[in-house]
mmCIF file of C-alpha atoms in Angstrom:
data_model
loop_
_atom_site.group_PDB
_atom_site.id
_atom_site.type_symbol
_atom_site.label_atom_id
_atom_site.label_comp_id
_atom_site.label_asym_id
_atom_site.label_seq_id
_atom_site.Cartn_x
_atom_site.Cartn_y
_atom_site.Cartn_z
ATOM 1 C CA MET A 1 -55.261 -36.514 0.327
ATOM 2 C CA LYS A 2 -55.253 -37.777 3.912
ATOM 3 C CA LYS A 3 -53.076 -36.109 6.490
ATOM 4 C CA ILE A 4 -49.883 -37.868 7.515
ATOM 5 C CA ILE A 5 -48.613 -37.313 11.023
ATOM 6 C CA THR A 6 -44.911 -37.649 11.764
ATOM 7 C CA MET A 7 -44.261 -38.617 15.353
ATOM 8 C CA ILE A 8 -41.053 -36.797 16.325
ATOM 9 C CA LEU A 9 -39.323 -38.378 19.286
ATOM 10 C CA SER A 10 -37.813 -36.314 22.045
ATOM 11 C CA ILE A 11 -37.481 -36.619 25.783
ATOM 12 C CA ALA A 12 -39.839 -33.693 26.135
ATOM 13 C CA MET A 13 -42.474 -35.456 24.081
ATOM 14 C CA LEU A 14 -42.138 -38.700 25.988
ATOM 15 C CA SER A 15 -42.663 -36.885 29.267
ATOM 16 C CA LEU A 16 -45.433 -34.580 28.018
ATOM 17 C CA PRO A 17 -48.462 -34.971 30.298
ATOM 18 C CA MET A 18 -51.840 -35.806 28.851
ATOM 19 C CA ALA A 19 -53.056 -32.489 30.226
ATOM 20 C CA ALA A 20 -51.826 -31.032 26.955
ATOM 21 C CA TYR A 21 -54.710 -32.816 25.330
ATOM 22 C CA SER A 22 -57.308 -32.795 28.070
ATOM 23 C CA LYS A 23 -58.403 -30.851 31.119
ATOM 24 C CA ALA A 24 -55.716 -29.220 33.194
ATOM 25 C CA GLU A 25 -55.740 -29.847 36.917
ATOM 26 C CA GLY A 26 -57.959 -27.419 38.694
ATOM 27 C CA GLY A 27 -59.794 -26.355 35.536
ATOM 28 C CA ASP A 28 -63.323 -24.999 35.614
ATOM 29 C CA GLU A 29 -64.735 -27.271 32.906
ATOM 30 C CA LYS A 30 -67.845 -29.276 33.557
ATOM 31 C CA ARG A 31 -67.263 -32.819 34.781
ATOM 32 C CA VAL A 32 -68.675 -35.193 32.204
ATOM 33 C CA LYS A 33 -69.677 -38.804 32.764
ATOM 34 C CA VAL A 34 -69.970 -41.030 29.704
ATOM 35 C CA GLY A 35 -71.360 -44.556 29.657
ATOM 36 C CA ILE A 36 -70.199 -46.985 26.975
ATOM 37 C CA VAL A 37 -72.521 -49.881 26.143
ATOM 38 C CA THR A 38 -71.119 -52.927 24.307
ATOM 39 C CA GLY A 39 -71.723 -56.638 24.019
ATOM 40 C CA THR A 40 -69.542 -59.199 25.799
ATOM 41 C CA SER A 41 -65.856 -59.814 25.072
ATOM 42 C CA SER A 42 -66.725 -63.123 23.379
ATOM 43 C CA SER A 43 -69.611 -61.894 21.242
ATOM 44 C CA ASP A 44 -68.379 -58.374 20.515
ATOM 45 C CA LYS A 45 -64.593 -58.405 20.976
ATOM 46 C CA ASP A 46 -63.605 -55.283 18.989
ATOM 47 C CA SER A 47 -66.144 -52.970 20.622
ATOM 48 C CA TYR A 48 -65.499 -54.465 24.059
ATOM 49 C CA GLU A 49 -61.731 -53.964 23.770
ATOM 50 C CA ALA A 50 -62.116 -50.407 22.438
ATOM 51 C CA ALA A 51 -64.378 -49.551 25.382
ATOM 52 C CA LYS A 52 -61.908 -51.091 27.813
ATOM 53 C CA LYS A 53 -59.091 -48.977 26.359
ATOM 54 C CA MET A 54 -61.139 -45.812 26.855
ATOM 55 C CA TYR A 55 -62.051 -46.805 30.411
ATOM 56 C CA ASP A 56 -58.435 -47.598 31.324
ATOM 57 C CA LEU A 57 -57.195 -44.390 29.710
ATOM 58 C CA TYR A 58 -59.560 -42.205 31.719
ATOM 59 C CA GLN A 59 -58.758 -44.094 34.905
ATOM 60 C CA LEU A 60 -55.131 -43.163 34.270
ATOM 61 C CA ARG A 61 -56.016 -39.547 33.528
ATOM 62 C CA ASN A 62 -58.088 -39.324 36.706
ATOM 63 C CA LYS A 63 -55.205 -40.763 38.717
ATOM 64 C CA ASP A 64 -52.739 -38.292 37.176
ATOM 65 C CA LYS A 65 -55.286 -35.475 37.653
ATOM 66 C CA ASN A 66 -55.213 -34.649 33.952
ATOM 67 C CA SER A 67 -58.985 -35.058 33.657
ATOM 68 C CA ASN A 68 -61.964 -35.185 35.987
ATOM 69 C CA ASP A 69 -64.237 -36.842 33.421
ATOM 70 C CA GLU A 70 -65.473 -40.368 34.026
ATOM 71 C CA ILE A 71 -66.018 -43.363 31.734
ATOM 72 C CA LYS A 72 -68.277 -46.227 32.760
ATOM 73 C CA HIS A 73 -68.354 -49.433 30.695
ATOM 74 C CA PHE A 74 -71.638 -51.372 30.610
ATOM 75 C CA VAL A 75 -71.745 -54.867 29.098
ATOM 76 C CA LEU A 76 -75.011 -56.176 27.680
ATOM 77 C CA PRO A 77 -75.638 -59.804 28.704
ATOM 78 C CA ALA A 78 -77.034 -62.206 26.122
ATOM 79 C CA ASN A 79 -80.541 -62.172 27.632
ATOM 80 C CA SER A 80 -83.057 -59.347 27.471
ATOM 81 C CA ASN A 81 -83.522 -59.299 31.252
ATOM 82 C CA GLY A 82 -79.827 -58.541 31.661
ATOM 83 C CA ALA A 83 -80.110 -55.749 29.091
ATOM 84 C CA LYS A 84 -82.973 -54.220 31.094
ATOM 85 C CA LYS A 85 -80.752 -54.100 34.189
ATOM 86 C CA VAL A 86 -78.111 -52.182 32.207
ATOM 87 C CA VAL A 87 -80.740 -49.693 31.063
ATOM 88 C CA ASP A 88 -82.005 -49.248 34.628
ATOM 89 C CA LYS A 89 -78.466 -48.526 35.909
ATOM 90 C CA ILE A 90 -77.863 -45.876 33.245
ATOM 91 C CA VAL A 91 -81.258 -44.236 33.702
ATOM 92 C CA ALA A 92 -80.900 -44.153 37.494
ATOM 93 C CA ASP A 93 -77.485 -42.464 37.377
ATOM 94 C CA GLU A 94 -78.229 -38.748 37.692
ATOM 95 C CA ASN A 95 -74.582 -37.902 36.950
ATOM 96 C CA MET A 96 -74.636 -39.641 33.566
ATOM 97 C CA ASN A 97 -74.396 -37.104 30.723
ATOM 98 C CA ALA A 98 -73.861 -39.178 27.584
ATOM 99 C CA VAL A 99 -73.954 -42.766 26.364
ATOM 100 C CA VAL A 100 -71.947 -44.318 23.538
ATOM 101 C CA PHE A 101 -73.378 -47.498 22.001
ATOM 102 C CA SER A 102 -71.083 -49.852 20.109
ATOM 103 C CA GLY A 103 -71.194 -53.347 18.630
ATOM 104 C CA ASN A 104 -73.580 -55.895 17.195
ATOM 105 C CA ASP A 105 -75.570 -57.013 20.239
ATOM 106 C CA LYS A 106 -79.123 -57.947 19.273
ATOM 107 C CA ASN A 107 -80.549 -55.956 22.197
ATOM 108 C CA MET A 108 -78.731 -52.737 21.304
ATOM 109 C CA LEU A 109 -81.525 -50.925 19.455
ATOM 110 C CA SER A 110 -84.135 -51.717 22.091
ATOM 111 C CA CYS A 111 -81.661 -50.588 24.735
ATOM 112 C CA ILE A 112 -81.194 -47.262 22.921
ATOM 113 C CA ASN A 113 -84.922 -46.668 22.584
ATOM 114 C CA ASP A 114 -85.583 -47.637 26.200
ATOM 115 C CA ILE A 115 -82.989 -45.147 27.471
ATOM 116 C CA LYS A 116 -84.298 -42.422 25.142
ATOM 117 C CA SER A 117 -87.824 -42.826 26.462
ATOM 118 C CA LYS A 118 -86.680 -42.443 30.074
ATOM 119 C CA ARG A 119 -83.811 -39.927 29.831
ATOM 120 C CA ASP A 120 -84.261 -37.308 27.112
ATOM 121 C CA ASP A 121 -81.432 -35.238 28.612
ATOM 122 C CA LEU A 122 -78.683 -37.675 27.589
ATOM 123 C CA LEU A 123 -76.448 -37.194 24.563
ATOM 124 C CA LEU A 124 -76.594 -40.475 22.632
ATOM 125 C CA MET A 125 -73.705 -41.510 20.381
ATOM 126 C CA GLY A 126 -72.975 -44.511 18.165
ATOM 127 C CA ALA A 127 -69.641 -46.126 17.295
ATOM 128 C CA ASP A 128 -69.293 -49.103 14.942
ATOM 129 C CA LEU A 129 -72.881 -50.278 15.361
ATOM 130 C CA SER A 130 -74.443 -53.107 13.376
ATOM 131 C CA MET A 131 -77.309 -50.916 12.187
ATOM 132 C CA THR A 132 -78.214 -49.169 8.977
ATOM 133 C CA ALA A 133 -77.198 -45.555 8.587
ATOM 134 C CA GLU A 134 -80.900 -44.652 8.631
ATOM 135 C CA GLU A 135 -81.435 -46.401 11.976
ATOM 136 C CA MET A 136 -78.459 -44.631 13.505
ATOM 137 C CA SER A 137 -79.547 -41.248 12.140
ATOM 138 C CA LYS A 138 -83.060 -41.680 13.524
ATOM 139 C CA ASN A 139 -82.190 -42.963 16.984
ATOM 140 C CA LEU A 140 -78.891 -41.285 17.920
ATOM 141 C CA ASP A 141 -77.530 -37.747 18.041
ATOM 142 C CA LEU A 142 -74.299 -38.612 16.230
ATOM 143 C CA SER A 143 -72.813 -41.902 15.027
ATOM 144 C CA TYR A 144 -69.518 -43.044 13.552
ATOM 145 C CA ILE A 145 -69.078 -45.848 11.025
ATOM 146 C CA PRO A 146 -65.471 -47.052 10.625
ATOM 147 C CA ALA A 147 -64.120 -47.141 7.085
ATOM 148 C CA GLU A 148 -63.481 -50.750 6.078
ATOM 149 C CA GLU A 149 -59.745 -50.295 5.554
ATOM 150 C CA SER A 150 -57.152 -47.835 4.377
ATOM 151 C CA SER A 151 -56.887 -47.236 0.653
ATOM 152 C CA GLY A 152 -54.071 -48.564 -1.477
ATOM 153 C CA LYS A 153 -53.495 -45.034 -2.723
ATOM 154 C CA ASP A 154 -52.841 -43.770 0.815
ATOM 155 C CA THR A 155 -50.412 -46.624 1.478
ATOM 156 C CA ALA A 156 -48.439 -45.912 -1.688
ATOM 157 C CA MET A 157 -48.354 -42.184 -0.941
ATOM 158 C CA LEU A 158 -47.063 -42.841 2.568
ATOM 159 C CA ALA A 159 -44.355 -45.148 1.189
ATOM 160 C CA LYS A 160 -43.257 -42.398 -1.185
ATOM 161 C CA GLU A 161 -43.253 -39.908 1.691
ATOM 162 C CA MET A 162 -40.830 -42.200 3.542
ATOM 163 C CA GLY A 163 -38.501 -42.399 0.559
ATOM 164 C CA ALA A 164 -39.592 -45.552 -1.266
ATOM 165 C CA GLU A 165 -38.203 -45.965 -4.779
ATOM 166 C CA ALA A 166 -39.827 -49.379 -5.232
ATOM 167 C CA PHE A 167 -42.953 -51.048 -3.795
ATOM 168 C CA VAL A 168 -43.135 -54.846 -3.450
ATOM 169 C CA VAL A 169 -46.394 -56.667 -2.672
ATOM 170 C CA TYR A 170 -46.477 -60.293 -1.523
ATOM 171 C CA TYR A 171 -49.910 -61.893 -1.871
ATOM 172 C CA SER A 172 -51.631 -65.274 -2.033
ATOM 173 C CA GLU A 173 -54.713 -66.395 -3.926
ATOM 174 C CA LYS A 174 -56.334 -67.413 -0.644
ATOM 175 C CA ASP A 175 -55.946 -63.884 0.743
ATOM 176 C CA LEU A 176 -57.482 -62.371 -2.394
ATOM 177 C CA LYS A 177 -60.407 -64.771 -2.119
ATOM 178 C CA ASP A 178 -60.944 -64.159 1.602
ATOM 179 C CA ASN A 179 -60.793 -60.363 1.318
ATOM 180 C CA LYS A 180 -62.996 -59.043 -1.475
ATOM 181 C CA ASN A 181 -61.420 -55.562 -1.258
ATOM 182 C CA LEU A 182 -57.802 -56.693 -1.409
ATOM 183 C CA SER A 183 -57.481 -56.923 -5.194
ATOM 184 C CA LYS A 184 -58.717 -53.343 -5.580
ATOM 185 C CA LYS A 185 -56.380 -52.161 -2.839
ATOM 186 C CA ILE A 186 -53.376 -53.692 -4.590
ATOM 187 C CA GLU A 187 -54.480 -52.219 -7.909
ATOM 188 C CA ASP A 188 -54.784 -48.788 -6.268
ATOM 189 C CA MET A 189 -51.270 -49.204 -4.873
ATOM 190 C CA LYS A 190 -50.031 -49.979 -8.364
ATOM 191 C CA LYS A 191 -51.734 -46.956 -9.915
ATOM 192 C CA GLU A 192 -50.477 -44.549 -7.261
ATOM 193 C CA CYS A 193 -46.948 -45.923 -7.512
ATOM 194 C CA ALA A 194 -47.074 -45.168 -11.243
ATOM 195 C CA ASN A 195 -48.242 -41.629 -10.447
ATOM 196 C CA GLN A 196 -45.437 -41.204 -7.905
ATOM 197 C CA GLY A 197 -42.704 -42.684 -10.126
ATOM 198 C CA VAL A 198 -42.218 -45.675 -7.796
ATOM 199 C CA GLU A 199 -41.372 -49.092 -9.259
ATOM 200 C CA PHE A 200 -44.077 -51.675 -8.470
ATOM 201 C CA THR A 201 -43.720 -55.454 -8.198
ATOM 202 C CA GLU A 202 -46.237 -58.150 -7.246
ATOM 203 C CA VAL A 203 -44.995 -61.513 -5.961
ATOM 204 C CA LYS A 204 -47.417 -64.401 -5.618
ATOM 205 C CA VAL A 205 -46.722 -66.834 -2.767
ATOM 206 C CA ALA A 206 -48.306 -70.117 -1.714
ATOM 207 C CA ASP A 207 -51.511 -70.294 0.305
ATOM 208 C CA ILE A 208 -51.100 -70.986 4.014
ATOM 209 C CA ASN A 209 -53.061 -73.951 5.348
ATOM 210 C CA SER A 210 -50.667 -75.434 7.901
ATOM 211 C CA LYS A 211 -47.677 -74.683 10.121
ATOM 212 C CA GLU A 212 -45.438 -76.182 7.476
ATOM 213 C CA ASP A 213 -46.897 -73.776 4.914
ATOM 214 C CA GLU A 214 -46.130 -70.859 7.249
ATOM 215 C CA TYR A 215 -42.482 -71.892 7.460
ATOM 216 C CA LYS A 216 -42.188 -72.268 3.678
ATOM 217 C CA VAL A 217 -43.842 -68.908 2.992
ATOM 218 C CA LYS A 218 -41.593 -67.103 5.485
ATOM 219 C CA LYS A 219 -38.500 -68.717 4.006
ATOM 220 C CA TYR A 220 -39.566 -67.863 0.464
ATOM 221 C CA ILE A 221 -40.337 -64.215 1.274
ATOM 222 C CA SER A 222 -37.105 -63.765 3.213
ATOM 223 C CA GLU A 223 -35.077 -65.074 0.286
ATOM 224 C CA ASP A 224 -37.059 -63.076 -2.259
ATOM 225 C CA ILE A 225 -36.575 -59.841 -0.315
ATOM 226 C CA GLU A 226 -32.831 -60.305 -0.820
ATOM 227 C CA LYS A 227 -33.456 -60.464 -4.558
ATOM 228 C CA GLN A 228 -35.566 -57.302 -4.431
ATOM 229 C CA ILE A 229 -32.820 -55.492 -2.505
ATOM 230 C CA TYR A 230 -30.275 -56.576 -5.113
ATOM 231 C CA LYS A 231 -32.596 -55.277 -7.862
ATOM 232 C CA TYR A 232 -33.848 -52.006 -6.338
ATOM 233 C CA GLY A 233 -31.609 -51.209 -3.374
ATOM 234 C CA LYS A 234 -32.838 -50.720 0.193
ATOM 235 C CA ASN A 235 -35.331 -47.911 -0.464
ATOM 236 C CA ILE A 236 -38.116 -50.417 -1.068
ATOM 237 C CA ASN A 237 -41.472 -50.638 0.648
ATOM 238 C CA VAL A 238 -42.560 -54.188 1.439
ATOM 239 C CA TYR A 239 -46.219 -55.136 1.947
ATOM 240 C CA GLY A 240 -47.777 -58.527 2.693
ATOM 241 C CA THR A 241 -51.406 -59.597 2.715
ATOM 242 C CA ASN A 242 -51.536 -61.631 5.949
ATOM 243 C CA SER A 243 -50.019 -61.729 9.444
ATOM 244 C CA THR A 244 -47.583 -64.537 8.628
ATOM 245 C CA MET A 245 -46.098 -62.378 5.891
ATOM 246 C CA ASP A 246 -46.056 -59.396 8.274
ATOM 247 C CA ASP A 247 -43.902 -61.318 10.714
ATOM 248 C CA VAL A 248 -41.072 -62.029 8.297
ATOM 249 C CA ILE A 249 -41.400 -58.690 6.469
ATOM 250 C CA ILE A 250 -41.039 -56.629 9.654
ATOM 251 C CA LYS A 251 -38.006 -58.594 10.845
ATOM 252 C CA ARG A 252 -36.308 -58.385 7.434
ATOM 253 C CA ALA A 253 -37.168 -54.702 7.109
ATOM 254 C CA ILE A 254 -35.535 -53.848 10.433
ATOM 255 C CA LYS A 255 -32.500 -56.002 9.626
ATOM 256 C CA SER A 256 -31.942 -54.295 6.256
ATOM 257 C CA ARG A 257 -33.542 -50.888 6.976
ATOM 258 C CA LEU A 258 -36.336 -51.271 4.446
ATOM 259 C CA ILE A 259 -39.655 -49.365 4.457
ATOM 260 C CA ILE A 260 -43.014 -50.529 5.799
ATOM 261 C CA ALA A 261 -45.861 -48.100 5.071
ATOM 262 C CA GLU A 262 -48.499 -50.525 6.327
ATOM 263 C CA THR A 263 -48.979 -54.079 7.576
ATOM 264 C CA SER A 264 -51.784 -56.385 6.486
ATOM 265 C CA ASP A 265 -54.184 -55.130 9.183
ATOM 266 C CA GLY A 266 -53.100 -51.512 8.794
ATOM 267 C CA CYS A 267 -51.645 -51.114 12.308
ATOM 268 C CA ILE A 268 -48.078 -52.029 13.176
ATOM 269 C CA GLU A 269 -48.086 -51.087 16.876
ATOM 270 C CA ASN A 270 -48.622 -54.605 18.253
ATOM 271 C CA ASP A 271 -46.016 -56.069 15.897
ATOM 272 C CA LEU A 272 -43.401 -53.540 16.983
ATOM 273 C CA ARG A 273 -44.279 -53.986 20.629
ATOM 274 C CA ASP A 274 -43.750 -57.745 20.368
ATOM 275 C CA LEU A 275 -40.593 -57.417 18.284
ATOM 276 C CA TYR A 276 -38.979 -54.903 20.630
ATOM 277 C CA ARG A 277 -40.250 -56.815 23.680
ATOM 278 C CA THR A 278 -41.850 -53.652 24.933
ATOM 279 C CA ILE A 279 -44.281 -54.073 27.807
ATOM 280 C CA ILE A 280 -47.061 -51.500 27.936
ATOM 281 C CA LYS A 281 -49.225 -51.587 31.048
ATOM 282 C CA SER A 282 -52.936 -52.192 30.528
ATOM 283 C CA ALA A 283 -53.831 -48.669 31.628
ATOM 284 C CA GLU A 284 -51.465 -47.262 28.974
ATOM 285 C CA ARG A 285 -52.790 -49.357 26.062
ATOM 286 C CA GLY A 286 -55.299 -46.663 25.118
ATOM 287 C CA ASN A 287 -52.708 -43.887 25.057
ATOM 288 C CA PHE A 288 -51.905 -44.326 21.367
ATOM 289 C CA ARG A 289 -50.071 -41.031 21.051
ATOM 290 C CA GLY A 290 -47.721 -41.892 23.905
ATOM 291 C CA ASN A 291 -47.228 -45.464 22.693
ATOM 292 C CA VAL A 292 -46.227 -44.305 19.216
ATOM 293 C CA SER A 293 -43.623 -42.032 20.788
ATOM 294 C CA LEU A 294 -42.322 -44.905 22.893
ATOM 295 C CA LEU A 295 -42.028 -47.244 19.903
ATOM 296 C CA ALA A 296 -40.473 -44.498 17.790
ATOM 297 C CA GLY A 297 -37.700 -44.428 20.359
ATOM 298 C CA LYS A 298 -37.143 -48.151 19.832
ATOM 299 C CA ASN A 299 -37.062 -47.543 16.078
ATOM 300 C CA SER A 300 -34.288 -44.999 16.536
ATOM 301 C CA LYS A 301 -32.080 -47.606 18.188
ATOM 302 C CA TYR A 302 -32.341 -49.716 15.039
ATOM 303 C CA ASN A 303 -31.804 -46.736 12.733
ATOM 304 C CA MET A 304 -35.382 -47.102 11.465
ATOM 305 C CA ASP A 305 -36.482 -43.468 11.845
ATOM 306 C CA ARG A 306 -39.116 -42.587 9.231
ATOM 307 C CA ARG A 307 -38.986 -46.122 7.791
ATOM 308 C CA VAL A 308 -42.110 -47.477 9.514
ATOM 309 C CA GLY A 309 -45.681 -46.217 9.239
ATOM 310 C CA GLY A 310 -49.324 -47.153 9.148
ATOM 311 C CA LEU A 311 -52.630 -46.368 10.790
ATOM 312 C CA LEU A 312 -52.465 -45.057 14.342
ATOM 313 C CA MET A 313 -55.171 -47.514 15.438
ATOM 314 C CA PRO A 314 -57.880 -49.670 13.812
ATOM 315 C CA ASN A 315 -60.741 -47.606 12.418
ATOM 316 C CA ASP A 316 -63.290 -49.328 14.679
ATOM 317 C CA THR A 317 -61.249 -48.216 17.709
ATOM 318 C CA PHE A 318 -61.001 -44.741 16.208
ATOM 319 C CA ALA A 319 -64.804 -44.632 15.957
ATOM 320 C CA MET A 320 -65.008 -45.261 19.708
ATOM 321 C CA TYR A 321 -62.417 -42.565 20.526
ATOM 322 C CA SER A 322 -64.222 -40.109 18.250
ATOM 323 C CA ALA A 323 -67.577 -40.770 19.904
ATOM 324 C CA VAL A 324 -66.287 -40.351 23.458
ATOM 325 C CA ASP A 325 -64.130 -37.306 22.694
ATOM 326 C CA THR A 326 -66.900 -35.568 20.777
ATOM 327 C CA ALA A 327 -69.475 -36.278 23.484
ATOM 328 C CA ILE A 328 -67.258 -34.822 26.226
ATOM 329 C CA ALA A 329 -66.323 -31.750 24.188
ATOM 330 C CA ALA A 330 -69.950 -31.120 23.190
ATOM 331 C CA LEU A 331 -71.150 -31.251 26.788
ATOM 332 C CA GLU A 332 -68.300 -29.083 28.053
ATOM 333 C CA GLN A 333 -69.058 -26.433 25.463
ATOM 334 C CA ASP A 334 -72.844 -26.896 25.383
ATOM 335 C CA VAL A 335 -72.917 -26.996 21.573
ATOM 336 C CA ASN A 336 -76.093 -27.318 19.510
ATOM 337 C CA GLU A 337 -76.868 -30.319 17.313
ATOM 338 C CA ASN A 338 -75.688 -28.517 14.186
ATOM 339 C CA LYS A 339 -72.197 -27.822 15.563
ATOM 340 C CA LEU A 340 -72.022 -31.312 17.074
ATOM 341 C CA CYS A 341 -72.106 -32.789 13.563
ATOM 342 C CA MET A 342 -69.595 -30.404 11.995
ATOM 343 C CA ALA A 343 -66.371 -32.091 10.878
ATOM 344 C CA SER A 344 -64.328 -29.126 12.103
ATOM 345 C CA PHE A 345 -65.732 -29.482 15.631
ATOM 346 C CA ILE A 346 -65.183 -33.241 15.628
ATOM 347 C CA GLU A 347 -61.595 -32.932 14.399
ATOM 348 C CA LYS A 348 -60.765 -30.291 17.002
ATOM 349 C CA SER A 349 -62.342 -32.345 19.789
ATOM 350 C CA ILE A 350 -60.310 -35.510 19.199
ATOM 351 C CA SER A 351 -57.149 -33.505 18.580
ATOM 352 C CA GLU A 352 -57.455 -31.688 21.904
ATOM 353 C CA LYS A 353 -58.536 -34.741 23.891
ATOM 354 C CA ASP A 354 -56.202 -37.402 22.506
ATOM 355 C CA GLY A 355 -53.778 -35.719 20.124
ATOM 356 C CA ILE A 356 -55.018 -37.824 17.194
ATOM 357 C CA SER A 357 -56.677 -36.990 13.884
ATOM 358 C CA GLY A 358 -58.645 -38.511 11.049
ATOM 359 C CA ALA A 359 -61.084 -37.915 8.220
ATOM 360 C CA PHE A 360 -64.865 -37.584 8.613
ATOM 361 C CA ARG A 361 -67.496 -37.559 5.876
ATOM 362 C CA ASN A 362 -71.264 -37.962 5.793
ATOM 363 C CA ALA A 363 -72.353 -41.573 5.400
ATOM 364 C CA LYS A 364 -74.967 -40.443 2.891
ATOM 365 C CA PRO A 365 -75.768 -37.113 1.213
ATOM 366 C CA GLY A 366 -77.658 -34.879 3.624
ATOM 367 C CA MET A 367 -77.165 -37.274 6.566
ATOM 368 C CA LYS A 368 -75.028 -35.041 8.779
ATOM 369 C CA ASN A 369 -75.282 -37.050 12.004
ATOM 370 C CA VAL A 370 -73.764 -40.275 10.652
ATOM 371 C CA LYS A 371 -70.082 -40.112 9.688
ATOM 372 C CA ILE A 372 -67.701 -42.494 7.952
ATOM 373 C CA VAL A 373 -64.422 -42.232 9.867
ATOM 374 C CA SER A 374 -60.850 -43.184 9.054
ATOM 375 C CA VAL A 375 -57.849 -42.514 11.255
ATOM 376 C CA ASP A 376 -54.824 -40.745 9.822
ATOM 377 C CA GLN A 377 -51.560 -42.488 9.074
ATOM 378 C CA VAL A 378 -48.445 -41.945 11.140
ATOM 379 C CA ILE A 379 -44.729 -42.214 10.475
ATOM 380 C CA TYR A 380 -42.716 -43.577 13.386
#
């Protein structure tokens, strides 16, 4: 069973400095510099955005004197000559201690090998790379592969934890066709609900192919939720299989104090931020722990405590956080390659650095330096 983290709101927590999870001012720890190599924002959006969050977060920590570590983001241009310039910059930087590679850029593997041949002192990490597990294991010290999505079992268990007595799924045939794993996820939800003694209902809605379809689907779901409330009461968890469904489900849930254990993409932070009209500065976007606390405060105003949950962040973002946190901790503590790949060391590193947690398992039997990672769920 995955761990579930309850974010308890208090003024003390909101004001808690990040030093609780990183280096205290004036500490004696080694200063670590980590380079992150990704493709461009247009060709490699997820990896690029994850790297930007890490860069902004450490800029904020440096400013607040909660860390003296440094993150440098390198973007691989489309051409090989541009990639060579990136390699030269990394190799020439004597203060560089580790490099995290992320994304699907075609020049990534050659970039890794080029850096390895010129700087054998660097710790090389992978996060959400478009390579085989064997390639990552051979060419990098430690790599993280994000799990495709959360399991239906975990979602149902979280709903039960939040008090759900019934679980309603809204789905469309188009969504099932577009996402090959969705049918299994829904089936797993159904099975776990049976195990937990939670009533389970599936409601098929029309496919969405136009703005008019969006309006009709939202109207239908809103009206049907009223029927589900009449049938089961308000302790129902509502789940939809696309973002249009999320929009109406979240608004109806807050209006009627229903339960949302997960949205269609697993993470509800952006939805809540938009709904509550909460502005989070760019530099704060990577502070997931602090942002959850902030949004939990908004939940309290709507009497939605412990009625909203989900993944803390997308698993591909979690892979990036894990790689950076582990690299910094390993260099601070001068650990050997065996300890570097231990799940206990990895879990402790990301907990101390960012106050977050997740599950780590070997990608293949005996392949200790390539991990499948999935972030833990949270209750707001």
